[in-house]
XYZ file of C-alpha atoms in Angstrom:
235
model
C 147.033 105.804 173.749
C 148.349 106.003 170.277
C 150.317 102.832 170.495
C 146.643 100.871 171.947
C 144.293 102.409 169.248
C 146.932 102.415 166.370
C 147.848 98.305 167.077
C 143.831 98.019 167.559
C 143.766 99.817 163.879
C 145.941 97.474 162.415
C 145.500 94.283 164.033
C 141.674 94.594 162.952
C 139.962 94.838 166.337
C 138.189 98.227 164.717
C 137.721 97.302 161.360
C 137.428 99.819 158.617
C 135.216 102.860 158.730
C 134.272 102.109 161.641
C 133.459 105.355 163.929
C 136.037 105.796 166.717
C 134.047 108.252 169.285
C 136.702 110.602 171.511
C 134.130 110.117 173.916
C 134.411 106.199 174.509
C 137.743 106.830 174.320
C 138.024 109.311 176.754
C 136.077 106.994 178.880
C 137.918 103.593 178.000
C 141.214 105.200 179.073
C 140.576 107.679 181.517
C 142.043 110.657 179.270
C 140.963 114.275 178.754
C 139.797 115.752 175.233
C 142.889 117.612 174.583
C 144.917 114.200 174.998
C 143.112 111.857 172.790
C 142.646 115.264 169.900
C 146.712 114.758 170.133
C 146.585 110.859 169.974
C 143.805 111.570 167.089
C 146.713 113.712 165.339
C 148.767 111.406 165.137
C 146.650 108.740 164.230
C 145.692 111.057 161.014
C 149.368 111.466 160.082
C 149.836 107.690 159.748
C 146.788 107.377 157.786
C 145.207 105.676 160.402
C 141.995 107.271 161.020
C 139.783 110.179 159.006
C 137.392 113.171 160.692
C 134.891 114.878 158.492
C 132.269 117.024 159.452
C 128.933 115.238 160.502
C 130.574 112.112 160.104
C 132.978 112.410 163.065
C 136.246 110.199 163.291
C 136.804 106.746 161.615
C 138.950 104.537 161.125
C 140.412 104.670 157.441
C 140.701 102.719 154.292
C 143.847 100.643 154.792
C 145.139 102.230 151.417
C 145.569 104.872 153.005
C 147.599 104.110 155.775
C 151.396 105.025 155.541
C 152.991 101.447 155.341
C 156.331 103.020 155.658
C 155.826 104.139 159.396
C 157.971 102.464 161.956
C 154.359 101.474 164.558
C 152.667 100.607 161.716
C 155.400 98.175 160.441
C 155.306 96.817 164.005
C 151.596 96.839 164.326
C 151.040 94.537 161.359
C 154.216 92.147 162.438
C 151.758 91.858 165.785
C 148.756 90.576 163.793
C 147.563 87.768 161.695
C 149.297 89.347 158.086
C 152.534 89.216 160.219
C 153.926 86.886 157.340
C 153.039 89.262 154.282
C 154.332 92.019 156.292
C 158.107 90.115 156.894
C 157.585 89.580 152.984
C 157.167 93.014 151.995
C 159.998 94.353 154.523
C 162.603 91.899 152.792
C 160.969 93.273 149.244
C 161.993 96.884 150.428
C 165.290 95.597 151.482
C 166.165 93.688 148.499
C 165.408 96.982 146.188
C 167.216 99.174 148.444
C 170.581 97.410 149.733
C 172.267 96.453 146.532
C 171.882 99.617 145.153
C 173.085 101.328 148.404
C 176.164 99.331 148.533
C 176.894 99.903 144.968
C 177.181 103.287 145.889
C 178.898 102.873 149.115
C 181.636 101.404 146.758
C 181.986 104.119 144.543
C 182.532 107.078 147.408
C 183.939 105.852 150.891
C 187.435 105.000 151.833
C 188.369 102.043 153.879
C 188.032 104.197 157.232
C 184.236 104.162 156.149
C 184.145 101.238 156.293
C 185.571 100.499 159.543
C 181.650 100.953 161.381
C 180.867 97.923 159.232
C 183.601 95.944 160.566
C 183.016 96.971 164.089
C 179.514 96.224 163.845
C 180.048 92.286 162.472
C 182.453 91.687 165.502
C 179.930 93.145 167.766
C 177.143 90.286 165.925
C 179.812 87.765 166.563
C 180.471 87.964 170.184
C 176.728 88.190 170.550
C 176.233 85.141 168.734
C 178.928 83.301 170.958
C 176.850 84.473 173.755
C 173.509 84.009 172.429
C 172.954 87.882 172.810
C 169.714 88.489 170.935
C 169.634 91.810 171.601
C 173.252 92.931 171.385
C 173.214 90.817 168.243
C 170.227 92.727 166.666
C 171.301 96.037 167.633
C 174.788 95.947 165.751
C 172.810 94.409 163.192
C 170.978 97.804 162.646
C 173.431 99.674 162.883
C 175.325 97.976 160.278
C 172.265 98.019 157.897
C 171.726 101.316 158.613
C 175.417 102.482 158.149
C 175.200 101.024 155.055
C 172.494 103.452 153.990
C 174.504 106.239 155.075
C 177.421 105.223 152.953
C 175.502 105.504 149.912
C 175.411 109.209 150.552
C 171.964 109.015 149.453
C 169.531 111.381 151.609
C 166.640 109.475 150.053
C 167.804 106.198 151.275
C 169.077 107.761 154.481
C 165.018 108.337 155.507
C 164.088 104.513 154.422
C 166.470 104.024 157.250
C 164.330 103.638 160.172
C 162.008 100.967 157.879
C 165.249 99.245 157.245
C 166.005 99.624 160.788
C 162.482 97.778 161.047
C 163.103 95.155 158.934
C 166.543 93.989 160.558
C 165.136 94.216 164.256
C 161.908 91.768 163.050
C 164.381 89.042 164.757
C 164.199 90.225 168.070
C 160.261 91.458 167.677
C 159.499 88.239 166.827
C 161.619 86.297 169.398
C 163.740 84.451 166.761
C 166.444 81.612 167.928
C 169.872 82.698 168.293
C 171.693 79.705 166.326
C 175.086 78.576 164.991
C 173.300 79.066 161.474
C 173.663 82.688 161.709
C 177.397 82.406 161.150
C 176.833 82.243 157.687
C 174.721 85.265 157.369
C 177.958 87.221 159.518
C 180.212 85.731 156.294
C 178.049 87.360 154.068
C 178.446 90.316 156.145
C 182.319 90.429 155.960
C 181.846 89.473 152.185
C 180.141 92.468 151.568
C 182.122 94.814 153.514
C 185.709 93.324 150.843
C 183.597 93.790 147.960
C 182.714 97.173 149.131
C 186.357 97.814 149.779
C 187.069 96.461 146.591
C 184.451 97.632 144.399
C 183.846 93.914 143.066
C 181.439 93.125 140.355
C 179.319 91.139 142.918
C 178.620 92.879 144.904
C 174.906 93.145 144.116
C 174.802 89.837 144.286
C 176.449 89.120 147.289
C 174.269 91.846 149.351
C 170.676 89.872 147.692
C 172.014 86.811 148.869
C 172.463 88.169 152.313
C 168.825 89.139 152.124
C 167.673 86.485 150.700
C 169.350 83.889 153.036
C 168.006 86.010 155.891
C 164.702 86.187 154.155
C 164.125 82.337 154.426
C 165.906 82.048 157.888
C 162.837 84.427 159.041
C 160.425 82.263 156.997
C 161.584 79.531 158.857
C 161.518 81.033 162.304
C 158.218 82.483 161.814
C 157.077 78.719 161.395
C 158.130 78.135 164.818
C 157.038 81.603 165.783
C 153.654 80.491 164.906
C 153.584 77.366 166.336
C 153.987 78.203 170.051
C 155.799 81.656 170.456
C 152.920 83.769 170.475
C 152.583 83.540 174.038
C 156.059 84.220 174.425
C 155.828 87.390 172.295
C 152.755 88.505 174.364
C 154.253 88.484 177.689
C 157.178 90.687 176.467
C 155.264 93.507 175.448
């Protein structure tokens, strides 16, 4: 029930302070009161919706909704502001990563970095295969791994948006394509200048991003032009 009202939230079928009655949703799902005061919980947490006294529940202002949270990420990647929300997830990434493999550099030792490696041979053989999934997962776990290099418990909790971020490929049904290769250079590129502690570093890990920035912007073209269906039958 959270996952129906929360992408009904954010896709804009309720719109904003609108009243959300437990009782039609009691009825509309076939739920008791103690179930949809839970789903109502954790609606509130994400910002979702707001209960005051002789108002009753509604939904809240969207600047108050915790853009941050995983569903929420999701949510928005399933509605019409699918585009600004890709945007804003490479944004994150590009202000996060660099730094994070800065200091990835600057603390591990080359059996550190050996999760990296594993991962980009994973992304390979996935890509021979035309593995989405495989090829997504490892992807993740690379990007997050990176995170966790950086020692930094601050960017360790930005890991399941980052998480988010990398996996838009297979949310969105994106091509597997010999194109990719380049992005699984990059990859290996930044896993030497890691090693290496290079002065580009930065620059090689914003070019990742940014290269897989505009591969997105171009899938999401032909996302848009026909894949919606495709998308919708998954879920």
């Amino acid at each position: 029930m959270v996952e129906e009202v929360g992408r009904a939230i954010v896709t804009g079928r309720y719109e904003d302070g609108e009243s959300v009655p437990p009782e039609r949703l009691a009825e509309e799902f076939g739920v008791s009161r103690p179930v949809i005061r839970e789903a109502f919980r954790a609606l509130q947490g994400k910002g979702l919706l707001i209960a005051r006294p002789k108002v009753g529940t509604r939904v809240s202002d969207p600047r108050t909704w915790n853009y941050l949270d995983p569903q929420i990420i999701t949510w928005r990647l399933e509605s019409d502001r699918r585009t600004e929300q890709v945007d804003e997830l490479y944004s994150v990434r590009l202000a996060v990563e660099p730094v994070a493999a800065r200091m990835a550099a600057l603390r591990s030792k080359p059996a550190d970095l050996a999760q990296l490696t594993r991962a980009i041979d994973t992304m390979y053989a996935a890509l021979d295969q035309r593995d989405l999934h495989t090829f997504v997962s490892a992807d993740v776990s690379f990007h997050v791994a990176l995170l966790d290099l950086s020692g930094s418990k601050m960017f360790e909790c930005l890991s399941s948006v980052i998480a988010t971020a990398v996996r838009t490929r297979e949310t969105l049904v994106f091509p597997v394509v010999e194109a990719m290769r380049r992005g699984l250079e990059l990859h290996r590129q930044l896993v030497q200048d890691i090693m290496t502690g290079a002065p580009e570093l930065e620059t090689t890990s914003r070019r990742l991003i940014v290269d897989a920035h505009e591969e997105a912007n171009r899938a999401l073209g032909v996302w848009g032009s026909g894949a919606d269906s495709q998308v919708t039958s998954q879920r």
